[in-house]
Each structure stands twice: as structure tokens, then as C-alpha cells.
mmCIF file of C-alpha atoms in Angstrom:
data_model
loop_
_atom_site.group_PDB
_atom_site.id
_atom_site.type_symbol
_atom_site.label_atom_id
_atom_site.label_comp_id
_atom_site.label_asym_id
_atom_site.label_seq_id
_atom_site.Cartn_x
_atom_site.Cartn_y
_atom_site.Cartn_z
ATOM 1 C CA UNK Q 15 3.425 -12.929 13.012
ATOM 2 C CA UNK Q 16 6.513 -12.100 11.737
ATOM 3 C CA UNK Q 17 8.300 -9.087 11.473
ATOM 4 C CA UNK Q 18 10.957 -7.292 9.360
ATOM 5 C CA UNK Q 19 12.849 -4.218 9.465
ATOM 6 C CA UNK Q 20 11.843 -0.576 7.945
ATOM 7 C CA UNK Q 21 15.491 -0.431 5.468
ATOM 8 C CA UNK Q 22 18.101 -0.253 8.330
ATOM 9 C CA UNK Q 23 16.302 2.340 10.978
ATOM 10 C CA UNK Q 24 15.766 0.056 13.681
ATOM 11 C CA UNK Q 25 11.801 0.065 13.286
ATOM 12 C CA UNK Q 26 10.264 -3.309 12.593
ATOM 13 C CA UNK Q 27 6.829 -3.986 11.544
ATOM 14 C CA UNK Q 28 4.837 -6.877 11.268
ATOM 15 C CA UNK Q 29 4.950 -8.676 8.082
ATOM 16 C CA UNK Q 30 1.244 -8.077 7.547
ATOM 17 C CA UNK Q 31 -0.007 -4.237 8.227
ATOM 18 C CA UNK Q 32 -3.650 -2.721 9.096
ATOM 19 C CA UNK Q 33 -4.288 -0.322 6.216
ATOM 20 C CA UNK Q 34 -6.415 2.499 8.201
ATOM 21 C CA UNK Q 35 -7.755 4.198 5.280
ATOM 22 C CA UNK Q 36 -10.618 1.718 5.533
ATOM 23 C CA UNK Q 37 -11.792 3.341 8.655
ATOM 24 C CA UNK Q 38 -12.485 7.100 8.701
ATOM 25 C CA UNK Q 39 -13.951 6.714 5.340
ATOM 26 C CA UNK Q 40 -17.155 4.947 3.436
ATOM 27 C CA UNK Q 41 -15.311 4.077 0.679
ATOM 28 C CA UNK Q 42 -14.921 0.724 2.189
ATOM 29 C CA UNK Q 43 -18.499 0.158 3.426
ATOM 30 C CA UNK Q 44 -20.198 1.742 6.342
ATOM 31 C CA UNK Q 45 -19.040 1.700 9.762
ATOM 32 C CA UNK Q 46 -19.227 3.171 13.094
ATOM 33 C CA UNK Q 47 -16.487 5.302 15.046
ATOM 34 C CA UNK Q 48 -16.623 2.086 17.550
ATOM 35 C CA UNK Q 49 -16.863 -0.659 15.093
ATOM 36 C CA UNK Q 50 -13.440 1.139 13.588
ATOM 37 C CA UNK Q 51 -12.053 0.811 16.544
ATOM 38 C CA UNK Q 52 -13.057 -2.232 17.037
ATOM 39 C CA UNK Q 53 -11.166 -3.499 13.898
ATOM 40 C CA UNK Q 54 -7.813 -1.643 14.841
ATOM 41 C CA UNK Q 55 -7.803 -3.037 18.338
ATOM 42 C CA UNK Q 56 -8.734 -6.735 17.025
ATOM 43 C CA UNK Q 57 -5.485 -6.512 14.200
ATOM 44 C CA UNK Q 58 -3.511 -5.595 17.461
ATOM 45 C CA UNK Q 59 -4.592 -8.961 19.172
ATOM 46 C CA UNK Q 60 -4.024 -10.968 15.592
ATOM 47 C CA UNK Q 61 0.089 -9.286 15.721
ATOM 48 C CA UNK Q 62 -0.676 -6.813 13.190
ATOM 49 C CA UNK Q 63 1.244 -4.336 14.342
ATOM 50 C CA UNK Q 64 1.994 -2.088 12.011
ATOM 51 C CA UNK Q 65 -0.739 0.663 11.610
ATOM 52 C CA UNK Q 66 -0.849 2.215 8.424
ATOM 53 C CA UNK Q 67 -3.120 5.730 8.472
ATOM 54 C CA UNK Q 68 -2.883 9.098 6.606
ATOM 55 C CA UNK Q 69 -4.200 12.661 7.504
ATOM 56 C CA UNK Q 70 -6.433 12.748 4.536
ATOM 57 C CA UNK Q 71 -8.296 9.586 5.343
ATOM 58 C CA UNK Q 72 -11.403 10.987 6.069
ATOM 59 C CA UNK Q 73 -9.809 14.562 6.699
ATOM 60 C CA UNK Q 74 -8.477 13.399 9.898
ATOM 61 C CA UNK Q 75 -11.228 11.113 10.910
ATOM 62 C CA UNK Q 76 -8.718 7.858 10.328
ATOM 63 C CA UNK Q 77 -6.051 8.860 12.312
ATOM 64 C CA UNK Q 78 -8.463 10.458 15.230
ATOM 65 C CA UNK Q 79 -10.061 6.718 15.176
ATOM 66 C CA UNK Q 80 -6.443 5.097 15.487
ATOM 67 C CA UNK Q 81 -5.303 7.388 18.543
ATOM 68 C CA UNK Q 82 -8.849 5.930 20.009
ATOM 69 C CA UNK Q 83 -8.041 2.646 19.248
ATOM 70 C CA UNK Q 84 -3.975 2.402 20.187
ATOM 71 C CA UNK Q 85 -4.609 4.294 23.900
ATOM 72 C CA UNK Q 86 -3.010 2.326 26.065
ATOM 73 C CA UNK Q 87 -1.122 0.304 23.703
ATOM 74 C CA UNK Q 88 1.105 2.673 22.223
ATOM 75 C CA UNK Q 89 4.235 0.687 22.935
ATOM 76 C CA UNK Q 90 2.596 -2.325 20.682
ATOM 77 C CA UNK Q 91 2.248 -0.179 17.540
ATOM 78 C CA UNK Q 92 4.595 0.409 14.921
ATOM 79 C CA UNK Q 93 2.451 4.013 13.782
ATOM 80 C CA UNK Q 94 2.530 5.118 10.570
ATOM 81 C CA UNK Q 95 1.110 8.324 8.987
ATOM 82 C CA UNK Q 96 1.139 10.547 5.758
ATOM 83 C CA UNK Q 97 1.048 14.424 5.144
ATOM 84 C CA UNK Q 98 1.061 16.333 2.088
ATOM 85 C CA UNK Q 99 -2.370 17.226 1.028
ATOM 86 C CA UNK Q 100 -4.216 19.959 1.827
ATOM 87 C CA UNK Q 101 -7.693 18.950 2.440
ATOM 88 C CA UNK Q 102 -7.588 21.646 5.084
ATOM 89 C CA UNK Q 103 -8.349 24.714 2.445
ATOM 90 C CA UNK Q 104 -9.684 22.534 -0.286
ATOM 91 C CA UNK Q 105 -13.311 20.722 -0.387
ATOM 92 C CA UNK Q 106 -13.410 16.835 -1.372
ATOM 93 C CA UNK Q 107 -14.839 15.767 -4.387
ATOM 94 C CA UNK Q 108 -16.106 12.133 -4.407
ATOM 95 C CA UNK Q 109 -12.907 10.661 -5.368
ATOM 96 C CA UNK Q 110 -10.842 13.248 -6.633
ATOM 97 C CA UNK Q 111 -7.164 14.345 -5.427
ATOM 98 C CA UNK Q 112 -6.905 16.912 -3.705
ATOM 99 C CA UNK Q 113 -4.355 19.752 -4.054
ATOM 100 C CA UNK Q 114 -0.946 18.887 -2.421
ATOM 101 C CA UNK Q 115 1.146 21.280 -0.554
ATOM 102 C CA UNK Q 116 4.725 21.038 0.599
ATOM 103 C CA UNK Q 117 5.603 24.106 1.940
ATOM 104 C CA UNK Q 118 7.277 24.045 5.333
ATOM 105 C CA UNK Q 119 4.896 26.234 7.352
ATOM 106 C CA UNK Q 120 1.764 23.823 5.911
ATOM 107 C CA UNK Q 121 3.780 20.243 6.711
ATOM 108 C CA UNK Q 122 4.691 21.597 9.952
ATOM 109 C CA UNK Q 123 1.220 22.485 10.795
ATOM 110 C CA UNK Q 124 -0.274 19.111 9.189
ATOM 111 C CA UNK Q 125 2.183 16.969 11.215
ATOM 112 C CA UNK Q 126 1.659 18.833 14.640
ATOM 113 C CA UNK Q 127 -2.156 18.264 13.809
ATOM 114 C CA UNK Q 128 -1.798 14.484 12.702
ATOM 115 C CA UNK Q 129 0.728 14.215 16.113
ATOM 116 C CA UNK Q 130 -2.603 15.632 17.847
ATOM 117 C CA UNK Q 131 -5.458 13.339 15.873
ATOM 118 C CA UNK Q 132 -2.811 10.442 16.990
ATOM 119 C CA UNK Q 133 -2.400 11.314 20.284
ATOM 120 C CA UNK Q 134 1.283 10.829 20.477
ATOM 121 C CA UNK Q 135 4.493 12.765 20.855
ATOM 122 C CA UNK Q 136 6.188 10.719 17.715
ATOM 123 C CA UNK Q 137 5.083 8.985 14.959
ATOM 124 C CA UNK Q 138 7.610 5.139 13.771
ATOM 125 C CA UNK Q 139 7.145 5.963 9.957
ATOM 126 C CA UNK Q 140 6.342 9.692 8.803
ATOM 127 C CA UNK Q 141 5.346 8.883 4.709
ATOM 128 C CA UNK Q 142 5.231 11.939 2.184
ATOM 129 C CA UNK Q 143 1.523 11.468 0.616
ATOM 130 C CA UNK Q 144 1.725 11.017 -3.534
ATOM 131 C CA UNK Q 145 4.529 13.645 -3.130
ATOM 132 C CA UNK Q 146 5.985 14.669 -6.545
ATOM 133 C CA UNK Q 147 9.360 14.203 -7.232
ATOM 134 C CA UNK Q 148 10.147 18.301 -8.250
ATOM 135 C CA UNK Q 149 8.539 19.217 -5.059
ATOM 136 C CA UNK Q 150 10.382 17.147 -2.545
ATOM 137 C CA UNK Q 151 13.200 19.910 -2.381
ATOM 138 C CA UNK Q 152 16.190 20.014 -0.312
ATOM 139 C CA UNK Q 153 14.068 22.503 2.163
ATOM 140 C CA UNK Q 154 11.853 19.499 2.595
ATOM 141 C CA UNK Q 155 14.171 16.915 2.725
ATOM 142 C CA UNK Q 156 15.996 19.351 5.739
ATOM 143 C CA UNK Q 157 12.095 19.410 7.779
ATOM 144 C CA UNK Q 158 12.120 15.458 7.457
ATOM 145 C CA UNK Q 159 15.759 15.349 9.063
ATOM 146 C CA UNK Q 160 14.697 17.439 11.747
ATOM 147 C CA UNK Q 161 11.873 15.641 12.921
ATOM 148 C CA UNK Q 162 13.912 12.384 12.936
ATOM 149 C CA UNK Q 163 16.228 14.073 15.090
ATOM 150 C CA UNK Q 164 14.290 15.676 17.301
ATOM 151 C CA UNK Q 165 12.645 12.378 17.880
ATOM 152 C CA UNK Q 166 9.523 12.881 16.498
ATOM 153 C CA UNK Q 167 10.094 10.511 13.727
ATOM 154 C CA UNK Q 168 11.764 7.550 13.725
ATOM 155 C CA UNK Q 169 12.166 6.551 10.027
ATOM 156 C CA UNK Q 170 10.803 8.279 6.545
ATOM 157 C CA UNK Q 171 8.584 7.200 3.961
ATOM 158 C CA UNK Q 172 7.765 8.115 0.469
ATOM 159 C CA UNK Q 173 3.810 6.592 -0.372
ATOM 160 C CA UNK Q 174 3.626 6.717 -4.187
ATOM 161 C CA UNK Q 175 0.187 7.396 -6.238
ATOM 162 C CA UNK Q 176 -0.684 5.807 -8.409
ATOM 163 C CA UNK Q 177 -2.238 8.369 -10.869
ATOM 164 C CA UNK Q 178 0.341 10.937 -9.683
ATOM 165 C CA UNK Q 179 3.649 8.977 -11.398
ATOM 166 C CA UNK Q 180 5.659 7.093 -9.510
ATOM 167 C CA UNK Q 181 8.728 5.541 -11.344
ATOM 168 C CA UNK Q 182 10.782 9.157 -10.822
ATOM 169 C CA UNK Q 183 9.330 9.476 -7.210
ATOM 170 C CA UNK Q 184 9.744 6.058 -6.349
ATOM 171 C CA UNK Q 185 13.507 5.905 -7.793
ATOM 172 C CA UNK Q 186 14.293 9.211 -5.670
ATOM 173 C CA UNK Q 187 12.874 7.620 -2.649
ATOM 174 C CA UNK Q 188 15.396 4.724 -3.305
ATOM 175 C CA UNK Q 189 18.464 6.779 -4.186
ATOM 176 C CA UNK Q 190 18.175 9.861 -1.743
ATOM 177 C CA UNK Q 191 19.185 7.817 1.135
ATOM 178 C CA UNK Q 192 17.357 9.107 3.947
ATOM 179 C CA UNK Q 193 13.904 7.419 3.087
ATOM 180 C CA UNK Q 194 13.816 4.100 4.488
ATOM 181 C CA UNK Q 195 10.280 2.804 2.918
ATOM 182 C CA UNK Q 196 8.795 3.637 -0.439
ATOM 183 C CA UNK Q 197 5.179 2.241 -0.524
ATOM 184 C CA UNK Q 198 3.034 1.454 -3.643
ATOM 185 C CA UNK Q 199 1.041 -0.745 -5.311
ATOM 186 C CA UNK Q 200 2.268 -4.269 -5.804
ATOM 187 C CA UNK Q 201 0.557 -7.449 -6.578
ATOM 188 C CA UNK Q 202 1.040 -10.577 -7.982
ATOM 189 C CA UNK Q 203 -1.157 -8.697 -11.582
ATOM 190 C CA UNK Q 204 0.045 -5.503 -11.255
ATOM 191 C CA UNK Q 205 4.126 -6.311 -10.374
ATOM 192 C CA UNK Q 206 4.887 -2.946 -12.134
ATOM 193 C CA UNK Q 207 5.797 -0.451 -10.661
ATOM 194 C CA UNK Q 208 7.300 -3.112 -7.324
ATOM 195 C CA UNK Q 209 9.466 -5.069 -9.374
ATOM 196 C CA UNK Q 210 10.996 -2.017 -10.706
ATOM 197 C CA UNK Q 211 11.775 -0.717 -7.193
ATOM 198 C CA UNK Q 212 12.590 -3.974 -6.097
ATOM 199 C CA UNK Q 213 15.006 -4.221 -8.591
ATOM 200 C CA UNK Q 214 16.425 -0.651 -8.160
ATOM 201 C CA UNK Q 215 16.761 -1.606 -4.360
ATOM 202 C CA UNK Q 216 19.255 -4.032 -5.515
ATOM 203 C CA UNK Q 217 20.980 -2.643 -7.994
ATOM 204 C CA UNK Q 218 21.802 0.533 -6.136
ATOM 205 C CA UNK Q 219 22.337 -1.812 -2.945
ATOM 206 C CA UNK Q 220 19.835 0.601 -1.341
ATOM 207 C CA UNK Q 221 18.379 -0.075 2.416
ATOM 208 C CA UNK Q 222 15.206 1.054 1.367
ATOM 209 C CA UNK Q 223 12.085 -0.888 1.927
ATOM 210 C CA UNK Q 224 8.987 -1.722 0.165
ATOM 211 C CA UNK Q 225 5.948 -1.075 1.760
ATOM 212 C CA UNK Q 226 3.272 -3.131 -0.662
ATOM 213 C CA UNK Q 227 -0.544 -2.019 -0.906
ATOM 214 C CA UNK Q 228 -3.549 -3.626 -2.790
ATOM 215 C CA UNK Q 229 -1.953 -7.239 -2.658
ATOM 216 C CA UNK Q 230 -5.121 -8.577 -3.747
ATOM 217 C CA UNK Q 231 -5.359 -6.220 -6.805
ATOM 218 C CA UNK Q 232 -8.806 -4.399 -5.708
ATOM 219 C CA UNK Q 233 -11.128 -7.979 -4.785
ATOM 220 C CA UNK Q 234 -9.834 -10.366 -7.430
ATOM 221 C CA UNK Q 235 -6.681 -12.520 -5.292
ATOM 222 C CA UNK Q 236 -9.110 -12.566 -2.228
ATOM 223 C CA UNK Q 237 -12.251 -13.391 -4.346
ATOM 224 C CA UNK Q 238 -14.182 -10.561 -2.716
ATOM 225 C CA UNK Q 239 -15.331 -9.646 -6.502
ATOM 226 C CA UNK Q 240 -16.663 -12.722 -8.837
ATOM 227 C CA UNK Q 241 -18.249 -12.740 -11.607
ATOM 228 C CA UNK Q 242 -21.626 -12.683 -9.253
ATOM 229 C CA UNK Q 243 -20.545 -9.537 -7.622
ATOM 230 C CA UNK Q 244 -22.311 -5.989 -7.879
ATOM 231 C CA UNK Q 245 -20.411 -3.489 -7.155
ATOM 232 C CA UNK Q 246 -22.245 -0.207 -5.753
ATOM 233 C CA UNK Q 247 -21.439 3.129 -6.860
ATOM 234 C CA UNK Q 248 -19.988 4.016 -3.660
ATOM 235 C CA UNK Q 249 -17.312 0.908 -3.704
ATOM 236 C CA UNK Q 250 -13.875 1.890 -4.018
ATOM 237 C CA UNK Q 251 -13.363 -0.856 -6.642
ATOM 238 C CA UNK Q 252 -16.103 0.066 -9.314
ATOM 239 C CA UNK Q 253 -13.738 2.817 -10.527
ATOM 240 C CA UNK Q 254 -12.365 -0.143 -12.849
ATOM 241 C CA UNK Q 255 -13.985 -1.457 -16.035
ATOM 242 C CA UNK Q 256 -15.807 -4.844 -15.841
ATOM 243 C CA UNK Q 257 -13.011 -6.170 -18.543
ATOM 244 C CA UNK Q 258 -9.978 -5.462 -16.425
ATOM 245 C CA UNK Q 259 -12.289 -8.288 -14.039
ATOM 246 C CA UNK Q 260 -13.115 -10.371 -16.717
ATOM 247 C CA UNK Q 261 -9.716 -10.364 -17.744
ATOM 248 C CA UNK Q 262 -8.732 -10.817 -14.185
ATOM 249 C CA UNK Q 263 -10.649 -13.443 -13.416
ATOM 250 C CA UNK Q 264 -9.018 -15.555 -16.064
ATOM 251 C CA UNK Q 265 -5.636 -14.455 -14.535
ATOM 252 C CA UNK Q 266 -6.785 -15.955 -11.489
ATOM 253 C CA UNK Q 267 -7.360 -19.832 -12.767
ATOM 254 C CA UNK Q 268 -4.250 -19.911 -14.517
ATOM 255 C CA UNK Q 269 -2.209 -19.160 -10.806
ATOM 256 C CA UNK Q 270 -4.532 -21.934 -8.817
ATOM 257 C CA UNK Q 271 -1.370 -24.157 -8.117
ATOM 258 C CA UNK Q 272 -0.825 -21.649 -5.402
ATOM 259 C CA UNK Q 273 -3.691 -22.735 -3.484
ATOM 260 C CA UNK Q 274 -2.821 -26.366 -2.352
ATOM 261 C CA UNK Q 275 -4.739 -27.877 0.210
ATOM 262 C CA UNK Q 276 -2.042 -30.834 0.051
ATOM 263 C CA UNK Q 277 0.963 -29.019 0.102
ATOM 264 C CA UNK Q 278 3.694 -30.756 2.578
ATOM 265 C CA UNK Q 279 3.767 -27.768 4.779
ATOM 266 C CA UNK Q 280 0.205 -27.328 5.427
ATOM 267 C CA UNK Q 281 -2.799 -25.164 3.258
ATOM 268 C CA UNK Q 282 -2.789 -21.420 1.915
ATOM 269 C CA UNK Q 283 -5.510 -19.890 0.482
ATOM 270 C CA UNK Q 284 -5.330 -17.780 -2.505
ATOM 271 C CA UNK Q 285 -5.634 -14.622 -0.656
ATOM 272 C CA UNK Q 286 -2.639 -16.145 2.058
ATOM 273 C CA UNK Q 287 -0.833 -16.898 -1.343
ATOM 274 C CA UNK Q 288 -0.860 -13.503 -2.685
ATOM 275 C CA UNK Q 289 0.679 -12.203 0.073
ATOM 276 C CA UNK Q 290 3.141 -14.631 0.487
ATOM 277 C CA UNK Q 291 3.953 -14.017 -3.039
ATOM 278 C CA UNK Q 292 5.181 -10.688 -2.368
ATOM 279 C CA UNK Q 293 7.025 -11.306 1.032
ATOM 280 C CA UNK Q 294 9.289 -13.839 -1.464
ATOM 281 C CA UNK Q 295 10.889 -10.767 -1.821
ATOM 282 C CA UNK Q 296 13.216 -9.741 0.860
ATOM 283 C CA UNK Q 297 12.688 -6.248 0.030
ATOM 284 C CA UNK Q 298 9.155 -5.583 0.928
ATOM 285 C CA UNK Q 299 9.017 -5.279 4.423
ATOM 286 C CA UNK Q 300 5.258 -5.479 5.462
ATOM 287 C CA UNK Q 301 1.684 -5.840 3.060
ATOM 288 C CA UNK Q 302 -0.950 -4.391 3.582
ATOM 289 C CA UNK Q 303 -4.605 -5.472 2.408
ATOM 290 C CA UNK Q 304 -7.299 -3.781 3.084
ATOM 291 C CA UNK Q 305 -9.254 -5.360 5.722
ATOM 292 C CA UNK Q 306 -12.858 -5.190 5.626
ATOM 293 C CA UNK Q 307 -14.049 -7.594 9.057
ATOM 294 C CA UNK Q 308 -13.128 -9.364 11.449
ATOM 295 C CA UNK Q 309 -13.186 -12.951 9.364
ATOM 296 C CA UNK Q 310 -10.507 -10.815 6.441
ATOM 297 C CA UNK Q 311 -8.600 -10.109 9.762
ATOM 298 C CA UNK Q 312 -8.462 -13.598 10.701
ATOM 299 C CA UNK Q 313 -7.448 -15.099 7.524
ATOM 300 C CA UNK Q 314 -4.838 -12.705 6.319
ATOM 301 C CA UNK Q 315 -3.096 -11.793 9.435
ATOM 302 C CA UNK Q 316 -2.286 -15.674 9.103
ATOM 303 C CA UNK Q 317 -0.913 -15.539 6.020
ATOM 304 C CA UNK Q 318 2.554 -14.521 7.770
ATOM 305 C CA UNK Q 319 2.842 -18.100 8.605
ATOM 306 C CA UNK Q 320 1.615 -19.993 6.046
ATOM 307 C CA UNK Q 321 3.703 -21.891 3.673
ATOM 308 C CA UNK Q 322 6.312 -19.809 1.690
ATOM 309 C CA UNK Q 323 6.009 -20.121 -2.122
ATOM 310 C CA UNK Q 324 8.663 -22.326 -3.320
ATOM 311 C CA UNK Q 325 11.436 -21.267 -6.174
ATOM 312 C CA UNK Q 326 9.549 -23.380 -8.504
ATOM 313 C CA UNK Q 327 6.298 -21.897 -7.778
ATOM 314 C CA UNK Q 328 7.995 -18.287 -8.005
ATOM 315 C CA UNK Q 329 9.226 -19.213 -11.351
ATOM 316 C CA UNK Q 330 6.542 -20.303 -12.110
ATOM 317 C CA UNK Q 331 4.341 -17.281 -11.862
ATOM 318 C CA UNK Q 332 7.249 -15.455 -13.245
ATOM 319 C CA UNK Q 333 6.907 -17.121 -16.507
ATOM 320 C CA UNK Q 334 3.077 -16.592 -16.185
ATOM 321 C CA UNK Q 335 3.659 -12.648 -15.772
ATOM 322 C CA UNK Q 336 5.852 -12.940 -18.804
ATOM 323 C CA UNK Q 337 3.288 -14.228 -21.169
ATOM 324 C CA UNK Q 338 0.044 -11.937 -19.603
ATOM 325 C CA UNK Q 339 -1.064 -15.361 -17.812
ATOM 326 C CA UNK Q 340 -1.885 -16.437 -21.214
ATOM 327 C CA UNK Q 341 -4.599 -14.203 -21.926
ATOM 328 C CA UNK Q 342 -5.639 -12.378 -25.012
ATOM 329 C CA UNK Q 343 -7.902 -9.547 -24.149
ATOM 330 C CA UNK Q 344 -8.233 -5.970 -23.807
ATOM 331 C CA UNK Q 345 -8.892 -5.186 -19.957
ATOM 332 C CA UNK Q 346 -10.131 -2.129 -20.588
ATOM 333 C CA UNK Q 347 -7.415 0.113 -18.809
ATOM 334 C CA UNK Q 348 -5.430 1.844 -21.692
ATOM 335 C CA UNK Q 349 -7.884 4.916 -21.102
ATOM 336 C CA UNK Q 350 -7.257 5.341 -17.477
ATOM 337 C CA UNK Q 351 -3.352 4.708 -17.588
ATOM 338 C CA UNK Q 352 -1.136 7.869 -16.626
ATOM 339 C CA UNK Q 353 1.870 8.882 -15.296
ATOM 340 C CA UNK Q 354 3.658 12.168 -14.877
ATOM 341 C CA UNK Q 355 3.837 12.827 -18.966
ATOM 342 C CA UNK Q 356 4.511 8.893 -19.506
ATOM 343 C CA UNK Q 357 8.409 9.549 -20.135
ATOM 344 C CA UNK Q 358 9.414 8.061 -16.955
ATOM 345 C CA UNK Q 359 7.817 4.672 -17.545
ATOM 346 C CA UNK Q 360 8.962 4.907 -21.057
ATOM 347 C CA UNK Q 361 12.840 5.424 -19.604
ATOM 348 C CA UNK Q 362 12.028 2.361 -17.257
ATOM 349 C CA UNK Q 363 11.217 -0.053 -20.062
ATOM 350 C CA UNK Q 364 7.585 -0.692 -18.800
ATOM 351 C CA UNK Q 365 5.185 -2.060 -21.349
ATOM 352 C CA UNK Q 366 2.460 0.043 -18.881
ATOM 353 C CA UNK Q 367 1.549 2.802 -17.478
ATOM 354 C CA UNK Q 368 -0.039 3.367 -13.914
ATOM 355 C CA UNK Q 369 -3.281 2.635 -13.374
ATOM 356 C CA UNK Q 370 -5.433 5.673 -12.345
ATOM 357 C CA UNK Q 371 -7.722 5.065 -9.132
#
């Protein structure tokens, strides 16, 4: 497993991270607490030492599970969590978004409760969870700076939407200076806004790193969703319209060249290639797939060490992306795309809005 630094914070993360949203909720399959703890422990054993959770996942359950899993192994873990959703005073309605709260008193209370559940006195990365740019006031930033100064936080991040808007928020994270990481959906098929942030980081010579989530485009690039797959209503991937998957299967065939068993340096699966494509960008510090079981852990954690994409392979993907992978169909997502009024996306010159899910 290779490691990269978050910005210039001195905090190192494994190139493959464990997204602990998969434990503490039933959105990605049912499992007991013991099974969930075992998954985190297996991830650490596989070298996946960056663990990314959030207080809202399972309304504290994910943090509690992670806390139990890393008991006695805290020094091995680069631990990240997120705060900003007020689930303490509001009921969860399905997969709907909860109200956000960035009041100083609320944030102080939420952070203390997170530390208690994680059974630690500090986190390596604290992220604001889907915070709207106008709500991240100087007072909020001052509070974050206080936590960093007193050692309870080693690095700061901003975890983005997708349905809450992300261009203005991500640009702010890149430009403010104190944010070491911006987390966003980023993959071969959904390259925006990730590419935009990579370009902003380069243009501004920012030290901010990108943490890429949903690297497998909700089951397409790891081929866990195929034409024969039946997605149950409770499956978090079932929000996608069937046209989106049908279009994705066409795109998948266009990039089969990335999984080459005769590669001079070895072999890589499509799922590994999708991760390696992201890691081609120096600005991407870690990629967090949604591991569902031990097989996923074994296969995808190895992506850090499989052959990287060649310049020719990367350029070929770039050319295909510019041509929409030579597909000519409606992917059914237009009705679901949204942003904060959409103005930030238009001003950024992007041809698509964020997918709402």
C-alpha cells in the first residue's frame, strides 16, 4: 500500500481508504456490529489505514463501530470524520437530507460526541459535511482553527454534496488556505466536478488534496451492477434510473482496454483500473471505494500496487470522455441534476449539473 500526504498537513493517508459509511447503516447491505467491526479490522490488516466516517452515518453508529474496531490500533489509523448534519434533533426520512447546522455551540457539542464515540482525543482529518459555502463563516473557520491549534484536529477538510451544490464549496476549500482536503464524487464516468477541482488546485498552486469517493460509479466500474442485477429498493444504488446504467454499460465496453491481462508489468481488473485512473492525478490523495465484503477488500486494496495507467492510456480515456465514450443516448439523469441555483456550474463552464443522490 502506498501513501500520500493531505495537502502540506503532514498527515499521510493510504492511497485506498475505507469509507465507513458502509458500516453503521443498512444502505449497503445488512451486517451485525461484529461483522462491521471485522470489516474495519480486515481493512487495516490489508494496509487500508485511512478510515473515513461521519457522525450522521447511522446517527453515530458508524463512529461507534470504528471506535471499537480501532481499539488498541489507534496509532495505525489515519482517522477522519465529518460533522454538520443535525440528526440529534431531526428524524431521518429514508435517504433524504437532514437539516445542517454550523452554529458554534452545535459544532462544539457534535465534535465532542464524535470523539466520545470514536474513543479518541483527536482525529487526523475533520471534515465539514456538505456545508453550504455561505454558512462557512469566519466564525466557523476560527473554531476549526482553534481545534487544529489545540491538537484535537490534525487536518481540515470539506466533504461535498452531490445534491447540495459543490463548485462554490469546493473552490472555497481550495482557495481559503486552511482546508487540506476536499472530498467529492469522482470517477471515470463522472469526472466533474473532480477534474474542475484538480484544475483549480493547479491553477492556484493550492496545497489542498482531493479525496475521491464513488470511484466505481455506483457499481458500474467494479461490475457489481450488470444487466442481470436486480437492485432492491433499499439498495443505495437503486436511485439511479435504468437508462443511466444502460448508458454506463455501453461506456464500460469502450474502456475495456484498461484491464489488460497481458500488460507488461502485470494485470489489473476494471475495478482496479478505475482506482488507478484516479491516482494518476497527483492531487488525489486517497480513493474510498464502498467495500462490501472481504473479497472487495482484497481486490481493491491491491489497486495501490497494480500497474499505473500509461500516458497513452490516460490520453485515450481523456479523448473518449470528450466524446461521451461514443454513446448517443439519454442517460435519464437530467431530471435529477441540481446545484445551488446551477449558476456556479454554468460559470465554471461545465456541461452537466451534479447528480442528486
